[in-house]
Amino acid sequence: MTEKDFIPKEYSAVVEEGKVTWQSPSNIALVKYWGKKENQIPANPSISFTLDSCQTTTTLHFQKREKSDSFEFELFFEGERKESFRPKIQKFFERIEEYMPFLKDYSFKIETSNSFPHSSGIASSASGMSALALCLMSLEKKLDPTMPEEYFTRKASFLARLGSGSACRSIEGELVAWGEHNGILGSSDLYGVKYTHQVHENFKNYQDTILMVDKGEKQVSSTLGHDLMNGHPFAEKRFQQAHENLDLLKEVFETGDLSAFIKTVESEALTLHAMMMTSQPYFLLMKPNTLEIINKVFDFRERTGLHLCFTLDAGANVHLLYPEKEKKESLDFIQTELLQYCQNGQYITDKVGKGAKQLA
Ligand code: PMV
């Protein structure tokens, strides 16, 4: 499919008013997306576990009005008016207008809330942008009731990508790939696709405990972060490495080799941070407690032979990934030895999830 396939022809129905609600999860990348081209096209392919309980719930109220030349929307976050979200949503609407030509025919009220604590440092753009994209797709489906299910899902991911790249991996579960890669069936730069190759049962219900090391505002915005890869001295090698790591993970998913999984996933996390440490300007996003946790995880593995591993986003918080069958020992260790490194002892237990849901 190309971008043009997402430009609708004529709508067959008239919709005056209504509301829709979607609940959409966050996701955690195993092979990281870092660097992009124009129009949110990724510089390299990525793959992520969709999460289960870290999610955003968004209700979109819509009311038909005279078409005007500006967008009309009100924003509420956790019950309160939230004007600080306006520029991001305005920009999102501008980017997707070509694909959603009805936007200026409606006034919208967007109500949104997160399951995770506010400003916890958990990326809310993936769950937030995917939830909004899905709400808009539900409205489009009312305008075009014959829309096929597959088109709905693809286009939701396509729109979410235009809001925030990684958001396109939050529509479906349990593993989603985004970015063209030879070894992955149906993969595209335009949207995320469900990973349909063989996945060993070791990866079923994989656990993710998120340790909140630093709940502060993001030090580096994603936009600036991706930009740092333009002209980065190691960029080309890194983009190529992401392809190689995807091939490695594909094999790992088949064989269930947890040691190989750890090697690839941890290396991806450290590479992401290495890219930030070696860009100009450079950023150091890990905190002392991030390193304390990582070293303790190495120790724990050495001592127990279990398969707890870490990954990081563009921040100081640590995602700890482990197989369901090692849940008890891993969680005991986390609770007794690692919570001391979390801000106010805060952490979230999550696991791999099945993707977004529409609520009644
Ligand atoms: O979706 P963005 O533009 O916020 O980028 C997110 C990038 C990482 O979270 C660091 C990696 C990834 O693939 O999710």
mmCIF file of C-alpha atoms and ligand atoms in Angstrom:
data_model
loop_
_atom_site.group_PDB
_atom_site.id
_atom_site.type_symbol
_atom_site.label_atom_id
_atom_site.label_comp_id
_atom_site.label_asym_id
_atom_site.label_seq_id
_atom_site.Cartn_x
_atom_site.Cartn_y
_atom_site.Cartn_z
ATOM 1 C CA MET A 1 0.000 0.000 0.000
ATOM 2 C CA THR A 2 1.079 3.577 -0.607
ATOM 3 C CA GLU A 3 0.116 6.865 1.060
ATOM 4 C CA LYS A 4 -2.415 7.477 -1.723
ATOM 5 C CA ASP A 5 -4.403 4.394 -0.678
ATOM 6 C CA PHE A 6 -5.279 6.173 2.554
ATOM 7 C CA ILE A 7 -6.935 9.133 0.825
ATOM 8 C CA PRO A 8 -10.657 8.341 0.968
ATOM 9 C CA LYS A 9 -12.950 8.663 -2.047
ATOM 10 C CA GLU A 10 -16.531 9.620 -1.281
ATOM 11 C CA TYR A 11 -18.314 8.925 1.975
ATOM 12 C CA SER A 12 -21.679 7.207 1.681
ATOM 13 C CA ALA A 13 -23.204 8.173 5.026
ATOM 14 C CA VAL A 14 -24.018 11.387 6.861
ATOM 15 C CA VAL A 15 -23.102 11.576 10.530
ATOM 16 C CA GLU A 16 -24.397 14.471 12.626
ATOM 17 C CA GLU A 17 -23.026 13.808 16.086
ATOM 18 C CA GLY A 18 -21.902 11.127 18.473
ATOM 19 C CA LYS A 19 -18.972 9.831 20.458
ATOM 20 C CA VAL A 20 -16.534 6.910 20.421
ATOM 21 C CA THR A 21 -14.086 5.605 22.997
ATOM 22 C CA TRP A 22 -10.896 3.629 22.500
ATOM 23 C CA GLN A 23 -8.389 2.265 24.969
ATOM 24 C CA SER A 24 -4.921 1.906 23.514
ATOM 25 C CA PRO A 25 -1.717 0.597 25.088
ATOM 26 C CA SER A 26 1.858 1.754 25.185
ATOM 27 C CA ASN A 27 4.591 -0.460 23.690
ATOM 28 C CA ILE A 28 8.211 -1.226 24.410
ATOM 29 C CA ALA A 29 10.669 -1.525 21.535
ATOM 30 C CA LEU A 30 13.098 -4.464 21.395
ATOM 31 C CA VAL A 31 14.820 -3.140 18.277
ATOM 32 C CA LYS A 32 14.658 0.634 18.581
ATOM 33 C CA TYR A 33 13.452 3.279 16.168
ATOM 34 C CA TRP A 34 15.876 6.183 16.388
ATOM 35 C CA GLY A 35 16.253 8.477 13.400
ATOM 36 C CA LYS A 36 13.665 9.410 10.813
ATOM 37 C CA LYS A 37 13.207 10.877 7.356
ATOM 38 C CA GLU A 38 10.539 13.334 6.242
ATOM 39 C CA ASN A 39 6.899 12.551 7.079
ATOM 40 C CA GLN A 40 7.747 10.303 10.005
ATOM 41 C CA ILE A 41 9.367 7.640 7.843
ATOM 42 C CA PRO A 42 11.719 5.605 10.055
ATOM 43 C CA ALA A 43 15.407 5.436 9.207
ATOM 44 C CA ASN A 44 15.424 1.799 10.332
ATOM 45 C CA PRO A 45 12.873 -0.922 11.109
ATOM 46 C CA SER A 46 11.854 -1.635 14.711
ATOM 47 C CA ILE A 47 9.853 -4.204 16.637
ATOM 48 C CA SER A 48 8.052 -3.960 19.965
ATOM 49 C CA PHE A 49 6.033 -5.814 22.516
ATOM 50 C CA THR A 50 2.623 -4.228 22.889
ATOM 51 C CA LEU A 51 1.934 -3.613 26.569
ATOM 52 C CA ASP A 52 -1.217 -4.513 28.451
ATOM 53 C CA SER A 53 -1.980 -2.244 31.390
ATOM 54 C CA CYS A 54 -0.102 0.957 30.496
ATOM 55 C CA GLN A 55 -2.771 2.564 28.380
ATOM 56 C CA THR A 56 -4.641 5.688 27.389
ATOM 57 C CA THR A 57 -8.424 5.924 27.183
ATOM 58 C CA THR A 58 -9.742 8.533 24.787
ATOM 59 C CA THR A 59 -13.308 9.597 24.066
ATOM 60 C CA LEU A 60 -13.905 11.639 20.958
ATOM 61 C CA HIS A 61 -17.159 13.633 20.852
ATOM 62 C CA PHE A 62 -18.064 14.976 17.420
ATOM 63 C CA GLN A 63 -20.709 17.398 16.240
ATOM 64 C CA LYS A 64 -21.250 18.395 12.618
ATOM 65 C CA ARG A 65 -20.899 22.124 11.867
ATOM 66 C CA GLU A 66 -20.509 24.459 8.899
ATOM 67 C CA LYS A 67 -17.168 23.693 7.263
ATOM 68 C CA SER A 68 -14.668 26.366 8.198
ATOM 69 C CA ASP A 69 -11.006 26.854 7.445
ATOM 70 C CA SER A 70 -9.718 25.924 10.874
ATOM 71 C CA PHE A 71 -9.958 22.875 13.119
ATOM 72 C CA GLU A 72 -12.180 23.091 16.144
ATOM 73 C CA PHE A 73 -11.445 20.962 19.178
ATOM 74 C CA GLU A 74 -11.491 21.091 22.974
ATOM 75 C CA LEU A 75 -9.073 19.038 25.071
ATOM 76 C CA PHE A 76 -9.551 17.481 28.479
ATOM 77 C CA PHE A 77 -6.967 15.430 30.325
ATOM 78 C CA GLU A 78 -8.084 13.507 33.402
ATOM 79 C CA GLY A 79 -11.204 15.626 33.631
ATOM 80 C CA GLU A 80 -9.527 19.008 33.290
ATOM 81 C CA ARG A 81 -9.101 21.300 30.356
ATOM 82 C CA LYS A 82 -5.599 20.867 28.925
ATOM 83 C CA GLU A 83 -4.518 23.682 26.637
ATOM 84 C CA SER A 84 -0.880 22.572 26.665
ATOM 85 C CA PHE A 85 -1.802 19.627 24.382
ATOM 86 C CA ARG A 86 -3.243 21.963 21.737
ATOM 87 C CA PRO A 87 -0.142 22.530 19.549
ATOM 88 C CA LYS A 88 0.516 18.788 19.300
ATOM 89 C CA ILE A 89 -3.077 17.986 18.302
ATOM 90 C CA GLN A 90 -3.251 20.940 15.908
ATOM 91 C CA LYS A 91 -0.108 19.678 14.180
ATOM 92 C CA PHE A 92 -1.476 16.141 14.108
ATOM 93 C CA PHE A 93 -4.715 17.331 12.459
ATOM 94 C CA GLU A 94 -2.713 19.305 9.884
ATOM 95 C CA ARG A 95 -0.635 16.257 9.045
ATOM 96 C CA ILE A 96 -3.589 13.912 8.647
ATOM 97 C CA GLU A 97 -6.106 16.281 7.032
ATOM 98 C CA GLU A 98 -5.321 15.011 3.543
ATOM 99 C CA TYR A 99 -6.332 11.512 4.678
ATOM 100 C CA MET A 100 -9.296 12.630 6.815
ATOM 101 C CA PRO A 101 -10.983 15.343 4.724
ATOM 102 C CA PHE A 102 -13.962 15.560 7.108
ATOM 103 C CA LEU A 103 -11.975 17.037 10.004
ATOM 104 C CA LYS A 104 -13.050 20.630 9.386
ATOM 105 C CA ASP A 105 -16.720 19.591 9.129
ATOM 106 C CA TYR A 106 -16.886 18.795 12.846
ATOM 107 C CA SER A 107 -16.222 20.310 16.209
ATOM 108 C CA PHE A 108 -14.547 17.842 18.530
ATOM 109 C CA LYS A 109 -14.184 17.348 22.227
ATOM 110 C CA ILE A 110 -11.309 15.026 23.122
ATOM 111 C CA GLU A 111 -11.291 13.548 26.625
ATOM 112 C CA THR A 112 -8.308 11.479 27.578
ATOM 113 C CA SER A 113 -6.843 9.752 30.629
ATOM 114 C CA ASN A 114 -3.913 7.439 31.333
ATOM 115 C CA SER A 115 -3.787 4.290 33.454
ATOM 116 C CA PHE A 116 -0.274 5.170 34.573
ATOM 117 C CA PRO A 117 0.601 8.053 36.885
ATOM 118 C CA HIS A 118 0.798 11.486 35.319
ATOM 119 C CA SER A 119 4.342 12.584 34.378
ATOM 120 C CA SER A 120 5.739 9.205 35.406
ATOM 121 C CA GLY A 121 8.188 9.380 32.535
ATOM 122 C CA ILE A 122 6.209 6.621 30.783
ATOM 123 C CA ALA A 123 5.856 7.448 27.110
ATOM 124 C CA SER A 124 2.245 8.484 26.718
ATOM 125 C CA SER A 125 2.547 9.609 23.116
ATOM 126 C CA ALA A 126 2.321 6.034 21.773
ATOM 127 C CA SER A 127 -0.854 5.169 23.687
ATOM 128 C CA GLY A 128 -2.304 8.682 23.341
ATOM 129 C CA MET A 129 -1.776 9.113 19.612
ATOM 130 C CA SER A 130 -2.928 5.595 18.778
ATOM 131 C CA ALA A 131 -6.112 6.026 20.860
ATOM 132 C CA LEU A 132 -6.940 9.288 19.067
ATOM 133 C CA ALA A 133 -6.177 7.805 15.646
ATOM 134 C CA LEU A 134 -8.540 4.902 16.408
ATOM 135 C CA CYS A 135 -11.323 7.278 17.517
ATOM 136 C CA LEU A 136 -10.984 9.198 14.242
ATOM 137 C CA MET A 137 -11.084 5.929 12.309
ATOM 138 C CA SER A 138 -14.316 4.971 14.086
ATOM 139 C CA LEU A 139 -15.836 8.242 12.897
ATOM 140 C CA GLU A 140 -14.567 7.591 9.374
ATOM 141 C CA LYS A 141 -16.085 4.126 9.494
ATOM 142 C CA LYS A 142 -19.460 5.674 10.351
ATOM 143 C CA LEU A 143 -19.065 7.805 7.213
ATOM 144 C CA ASP A 144 -18.060 4.750 5.187
ATOM 145 C CA PRO A 145 -19.811 1.770 6.813
ATOM 146 C CA THR A 146 -18.468 -0.752 4.286
ATOM 147 C CA MET A 147 -14.842 -0.075 5.264
ATOM 148 C CA PRO A 148 -12.981 -3.425 5.553
ATOM 149 C CA GLU A 149 -11.550 -4.340 8.961
ATOM 150 C CA GLU A 150 -8.010 -4.628 7.605
ATOM 151 C CA TYR A 151 -8.118 -1.152 6.084
ATOM 152 C CA PHE A 152 -9.386 0.216 9.404
ATOM 153 C CA THR A 153 -6.458 -1.281 11.328
ATOM 154 C CA ARG A 154 -3.817 -0.291 8.767
ATOM 155 C CA LYS A 155 -5.044 3.241 8.447
ATOM 156 C CA ALA A 156 -5.306 3.649 12.238
ATOM 157 C CA SER A 157 -1.636 2.690 12.460
ATOM 158 C CA PHE A 158 -0.765 4.926 9.496
ATOM 159 C CA LEU A 159 -2.430 7.933 11.191
ATOM 160 C CA ALA A 160 -0.927 7.138 14.593
ATOM 161 C CA ARG A 161 2.509 7.155 12.953
ATOM 162 C CA LEU A 162 1.908 10.693 11.757
ATOM 163 C CA GLY A 163 1.178 11.673 15.376
ATOM 164 C CA SER A 164 4.157 9.927 16.949
ATOM 165 C CA GLY A 165 6.222 7.312 15.113
ATOM 166 C CA SER A 166 6.220 4.602 17.755
ATOM 167 C CA ALA A 167 2.431 5.007 18.210
ATOM 168 C CA CYS A 168 1.895 3.020 15.006
ATOM 169 C CA ARG A 169 3.075 -0.077 16.919
ATOM 170 C CA SER A 170 0.296 0.239 19.553
ATOM 171 C CA ILE A 171 -2.795 -0.741 17.554
ATOM 172 C CA GLU A 172 -2.342 -4.508 17.600
ATOM 173 C CA GLY A 173 -0.524 -7.069 19.763
ATOM 174 C CA GLU A 174 1.526 -8.890 20.741
ATOM 175 C CA LEU A 175 4.609 -8.186 18.648
ATOM 176 C CA VAL A 176 4.448 -5.412 16.083
ATOM 177 C CA ALA A 177 7.058 -4.476 13.479
ATOM 178 C CA TRP A 178 7.321 -1.137 11.739
ATOM 179 C CA GLY A 179 9.670 -0.261 8.902
ATOM 180 C CA GLU A 180 10.511 -2.185 5.764
ATOM 181 C CA HIS A 181 12.581 -5.233 6.474
ATOM 182 C CA ASN A 182 13.202 -8.161 4.139
ATOM 183 C CA GLY A 183 12.601 -10.853 6.713
ATOM 184 C CA ILE A 184 9.259 -9.551 7.987
ATOM 185 C CA LEU A 185 6.119 -10.301 6.061
ATOM 186 C CA GLY A 186 4.110 -7.250 5.021
ATOM 187 C CA SER A 187 6.441 -4.822 6.801
ATOM 188 C CA SER A 188 6.108 -1.195 5.757
ATOM 189 C CA ASP A 189 7.545 2.215 6.548
ATOM 190 C CA LEU A 190 3.990 3.584 6.576
ATOM 191 C CA TYR A 191 2.407 1.548 9.383
ATOM 192 C CA GLY A 192 3.063 -1.149 11.940
ATOM 193 C CA VAL A 193 2.156 -4.769 11.174
ATOM 194 C CA LYS A 194 1.427 -7.623 13.513
ATOM 195 C CA TYR A 195 4.379 -9.989 13.576
ATOM 196 C CA THR A 196 2.985 -13.199 12.122
ATOM 197 C CA HIS A 197 6.081 -15.412 11.996
ATOM 198 C CA GLN A 198 6.591 -18.228 14.452
ATOM 199 C CA VAL A 199 6.879 -17.204 18.118
ATOM 200 C CA HIS A 200 8.091 -19.709 20.726
ATOM 201 C CA GLU A 201 5.965 -20.160 23.813
ATOM 202 C CA ASN A 202 8.785 -18.724 25.985
ATOM 203 C CA PHE A 203 7.608 -15.338 24.733
ATOM 204 C CA LYS A 204 3.934 -15.821 25.522
ATOM 205 C CA ASN A 205 2.829 -13.478 28.294
ATOM 206 C CA TYR A 206 6.295 -11.995 28.596
ATOM 207 C CA GLN A 207 6.493 -9.712 31.638
ATOM 208 C CA ASP A 208 7.591 -6.077 31.791
ATOM 209 C CA THR A 209 8.162 -4.339 35.115
ATOM 210 C CA ILE A 210 8.860 -0.656 34.670
ATOM 211 C CA LEU A 211 11.074 0.975 37.274
ATOM 212 C CA MET A 212 10.522 4.700 37.644
ATOM 213 C CA VAL A 213 14.023 6.018 38.195
ATOM 214 C CA ASP A 214 13.278 9.558 37.133
ATOM 215 C CA LYS A 215 9.814 10.945 36.701
ATOM 216 C CA GLY A 216 10.925 14.349 35.470
ATOM 217 C CA GLU A 217 10.117 15.904 32.135
ATOM 218 C CA LYS A 218 11.881 14.372 29.147
ATOM 219 C CA GLN A 219 15.342 15.921 28.809
ATOM 220 C CA VAL A 220 15.370 15.410 25.070
ATOM 221 C CA SER A 221 12.177 15.554 23.041
ATOM 222 C CA SER A 222 11.709 12.732 20.524
ATOM 223 C CA THR A 223 11.789 15.251 17.689
ATOM 224 C CA LEU A 224 15.177 16.567 18.722
ATOM 225 C CA GLY A 225 16.392 13.037 19.465
ATOM 226 C CA HIS A 226 15.568 11.681 16.017
ATOM 227 C CA ASP A 227 17.124 14.774 14.484
ATOM 228 C CA LEU A 228 20.423 13.978 16.174
ATOM 229 C CA MET A 229 20.757 11.010 13.831
ATOM 230 C CA ASN A 230 20.972 13.329 10.822
ATOM 231 C CA GLY A 231 24.658 13.592 10.109
ATOM 232 C CA HIS A 232 25.507 11.400 13.117
ATOM 233 C CA PRO A 233 28.945 9.825 12.531
ATOM 234 C CA PHE A 234 27.658 6.297 13.265
ATOM 235 C CA ALA A 235 24.196 6.609 11.710
ATOM 236 C CA GLU A 236 24.580 4.378 8.661
ATOM 237 C CA LYS A 237 26.204 1.577 10.611
ATOM 238 C CA ARG A 238 23.491 1.819 13.263
ATOM 239 C CA PHE A 239 20.640 1.643 10.725
ATOM 240 C CA GLN A 240 22.217 -1.436 9.185
ATOM 241 C CA GLN A 241 22.668 -2.987 12.640
ATOM 242 C CA ALA A 242 18.937 -2.608 13.349
ATOM 243 C CA HIS A 243 18.235 -4.793 10.288
ATOM 244 C CA GLU A 244 20.735 -7.377 11.519
ATOM 245 C CA ASN A 245 19.227 -7.364 15.000
ATOM 246 C CA LEU A 246 15.766 -7.911 13.545
ATOM 247 C CA ASP A 247 17.073 -10.978 11.727
ATOM 248 C CA LEU A 248 18.616 -12.207 14.976
ATOM 249 C CA LEU A 249 15.368 -11.680 16.875
ATOM 250 C CA LYS A 250 13.365 -13.464 14.199
ATOM 251 C CA GLU A 251 15.506 -16.525 14.799
ATOM 252 C CA VAL A 252 15.229 -16.090 18.571
ATOM 253 C CA PHE A 253 11.432 -15.941 18.367
ATOM 254 C CA GLU A 254 11.513 -19.252 16.519
ATOM 255 C CA THR A 255 13.931 -21.108 18.768
ATOM 256 C CA GLY A 256 12.959 -19.516 22.108
ATOM 257 C CA ASP A 257 16.647 -18.906 22.900
ATOM 258 C CA LEU A 258 16.368 -16.534 25.870
ATOM 259 C CA SER A 259 20.113 -15.883 26.184
ATOM 260 C CA ALA A 260 20.247 -14.712 22.582
ATOM 261 C CA PHE A 261 17.145 -12.610 23.207
ATOM 262 C CA ILE A 262 18.851 -10.855 26.127
ATOM 263 C CA LYS A 263 22.022 -10.216 24.132
ATOM 264 C CA THR A 264 20.132 -8.482 21.344
ATOM 265 C CA VAL A 265 17.635 -6.550 23.471
ATOM 266 C CA GLU A 266 20.158 -5.162 25.960
ATOM 267 C CA SER A 267 22.558 -4.245 23.189
ATOM 268 C CA GLU A 268 19.764 -2.354 21.408
ATOM 269 C CA ALA A 269 19.014 -0.349 24.573
ATOM 270 C CA LEU A 270 22.650 0.550 25.145
ATOM 271 C CA THR A 271 23.115 1.391 21.472
ATOM 272 C CA LEU A 272 20.191 3.821 21.616
ATOM 273 C CA HIS A 273 21.898 5.572 24.533
ATOM 274 C CA ALA A 274 25.292 5.349 22.856
ATOM 275 C CA MET A 275 23.841 7.184 19.854
ATOM 276 C CA MET A 276 22.714 9.981 22.171
ATOM 277 C CA MET A 277 26.051 10.086 23.960
ATOM 278 C CA THR A 278 27.927 10.374 20.667
ATOM 279 C CA SER A 279 25.755 12.913 18.873
ATOM 280 C CA GLN A 280 26.339 16.645 18.704
ATOM 281 C CA PRO A 281 24.947 18.002 20.997
ATOM 282 C CA TYR A 282 25.307 14.923 23.244
ATOM 283 C CA PHE A 283 22.962 13.737 25.972
ATOM 284 C CA LEU A 284 23.398 11.473 28.929
ATOM 285 C CA LEU A 285 19.934 10.228 29.814
ATOM 286 C CA MET A 286 20.799 7.454 32.240
ATOM 287 C CA LYS A 287 20.932 8.353 35.935
ATOM 288 C CA PRO A 288 23.220 6.755 38.538
ATOM 289 C CA ASN A 289 20.279 4.583 39.618
ATOM 290 C CA THR A 290 19.764 3.368 36.046
ATOM 291 C CA LEU A 291 23.295 1.951 36.175
ATOM 292 C CA GLU A 292 22.791 0.540 39.681
ATOM 293 C CA ILE A 293 19.786 -1.387 38.393
ATOM 294 C CA ILE A 294 21.563 -2.633 35.273
ATOM 295 C CA ASN A 295 24.512 -3.899 37.308
ATOM 296 C CA LYS A 296 22.201 -5.639 39.770
ATOM 297 C CA VAL A 297 20.421 -7.322 36.867
ATOM 298 C CA PHE A 298 23.765 -8.630 35.546
ATOM 299 C CA ASP A 299 24.544 -9.926 39.034
ATOM 300 C CA PHE A 300 21.167 -11.570 39.439
ATOM 301 C CA ARG A 301 21.510 -13.401 36.133
ATOM 302 C CA GLU A 302 24.999 -14.572 37.018
ATOM 303 C CA ARG A 303 23.820 -15.834 40.404
ATOM 304 C CA THR A 304 20.580 -17.511 39.363
ATOM 305 C CA GLY A 305 20.890 -18.425 35.691
ATOM 306 C CA LEU A 306 17.491 -16.808 35.168
ATOM 307 C CA HIS A 307 16.626 -14.567 32.229
ATOM 308 C CA LEU A 308 15.741 -11.145 33.597
ATOM 309 C CA CYS A 309 16.909 -8.431 31.202
ATOM 310 C CA PHE A 310 16.603 -4.686 30.785
ATOM 311 C CA THR A 311 15.695 -2.289 28.063
ATOM 312 C CA LEU A 312 15.516 1.509 28.033
ATOM 313 C CA ASP A 313 13.633 4.217 26.191
ATOM 314 C CA ALA A 314 15.076 7.666 25.651
ATOM 315 C CA GLY A 315 15.184 8.300 29.396
ATOM 316 C CA ALA A 316 16.381 7.004 32.753
ATOM 317 C CA ASN A 317 13.560 4.555 33.530
ATOM 318 C CA VAL A 318 14.240 0.857 33.167
ATOM 319 C CA HIS A 319 11.954 -1.773 31.646
ATOM 320 C CA LEU A 320 12.706 -5.215 33.057
ATOM 321 C CA LEU A 321 11.643 -8.035 30.769
ATOM 322 C CA TYR A 322 11.313 -11.668 31.868
ATOM 323 C CA PRO A 323 9.468 -14.853 30.921
ATOM 324 C CA GLU A 324 6.235 -15.663 32.724
ATOM 325 C CA LYS A 325 7.644 -18.880 34.131
ATOM 326 C CA GLU A 326 10.342 -16.903 35.984
ATOM 327 C CA LYS A 327 7.856 -14.361 37.294
ATOM 328 C CA LYS A 328 7.978 -15.236 40.978
ATOM 329 C CA GLU A 329 11.764 -15.173 41.405
ATOM 330 C CA SER A 330 12.171 -12.108 39.178
ATOM 331 C CA LEU A 331 9.486 -10.071 40.898
ATOM 332 C CA ASP A 332 10.764 -11.044 44.357
ATOM 333 C CA PHE A 333 14.218 -9.828 43.361
ATOM 334 C CA ILE A 334 12.847 -6.595 41.893
ATOM 335 C CA GLN A 335 10.762 -5.869 44.966
ATOM 336 C CA THR A 336 13.442 -6.609 47.515
ATOM 337 C CA GLU A 337 16.536 -5.288 45.755
ATOM 338 C CA LEU A 338 15.616 -2.783 43.078
ATOM 339 C CA LEU A 339 12.841 -0.574 44.429
ATOM 340 C CA GLN A 340 15.393 1.391 46.446
ATOM 341 C CA TYR A 341 16.571 2.881 43.136
ATOM 342 C CA CYS A 342 13.106 4.077 42.093
ATOM 343 C CA GLN A 343 11.777 7.555 42.723
ATOM 344 C CA ASN A 344 9.406 7.162 45.696
ATOM 345 C CA GLY A 345 9.701 3.400 45.209
ATOM 346 C CA GLN A 346 7.424 3.649 42.164
ATOM 347 C CA TYR A 347 7.119 0.877 39.609
ATOM 348 C CA ILE A 348 4.508 -0.626 37.295
ATOM 349 C CA THR A 349 4.023 -4.304 36.575
ATOM 350 C CA ASP A 350 2.912 -4.942 33.043
ATOM 351 C CA LYS A 351 3.112 -7.667 30.420
ATOM 352 C CA VAL A 352 2.631 -8.224 26.730
ATOM 353 C CA GLY A 353 -0.850 -7.293 25.564
ATOM 354 C CA LYS A 354 -3.142 -7.805 22.614
ATOM 355 C CA GLY A 355 -3.609 -4.245 21.394
ATOM 356 C CA ALA A 356 -6.241 -1.531 21.465
ATOM 357 C CA LYS A 357 -9.935 -2.057 22.304
ATOM 358 C CA GLN A 358 -13.019 -0.073 21.543
ATOM 359 C CA LEU A 359 -15.136 0.577 24.634
ATOM 360 C CA ALA A 360 -18.921 0.753 24.581
HETATM 361 O O1 PMV B 1 7.663 7.730 18.738
HETATM 362 P P1 PMV B 1 8.741 8.685 19.130
HETATM 363 O O2 PMV B 1 9.020 9.678 18.048
HETATM 364 O O3 PMV B 1 8.447 9.292 20.469
HETATM 365 O O4 PMV B 1 10.112 7.854 19.266
HETATM 366 C C1 PMV B 1 10.293 6.885 20.256
HETATM 367 C C2 PMV B 1 11.637 6.283 20.158
HETATM 368 C C3 PMV B 1 12.020 5.259 21.216
HETATM 369 O O5 PMV B 1 11.010 5.121 22.180
HETATM 370 C C4 PMV B 1 13.280 5.724 21.930
HETATM 371 C C5 PMV B 1 12.310 3.911 20.574
HETATM 372 C C6 PMV B 1 11.132 3.163 20.035
HETATM 373 O O6 PMV B 1 11.301 2.481 19.015
HETATM 374 O O7 PMV B 1 10.045 3.196 20.659
#
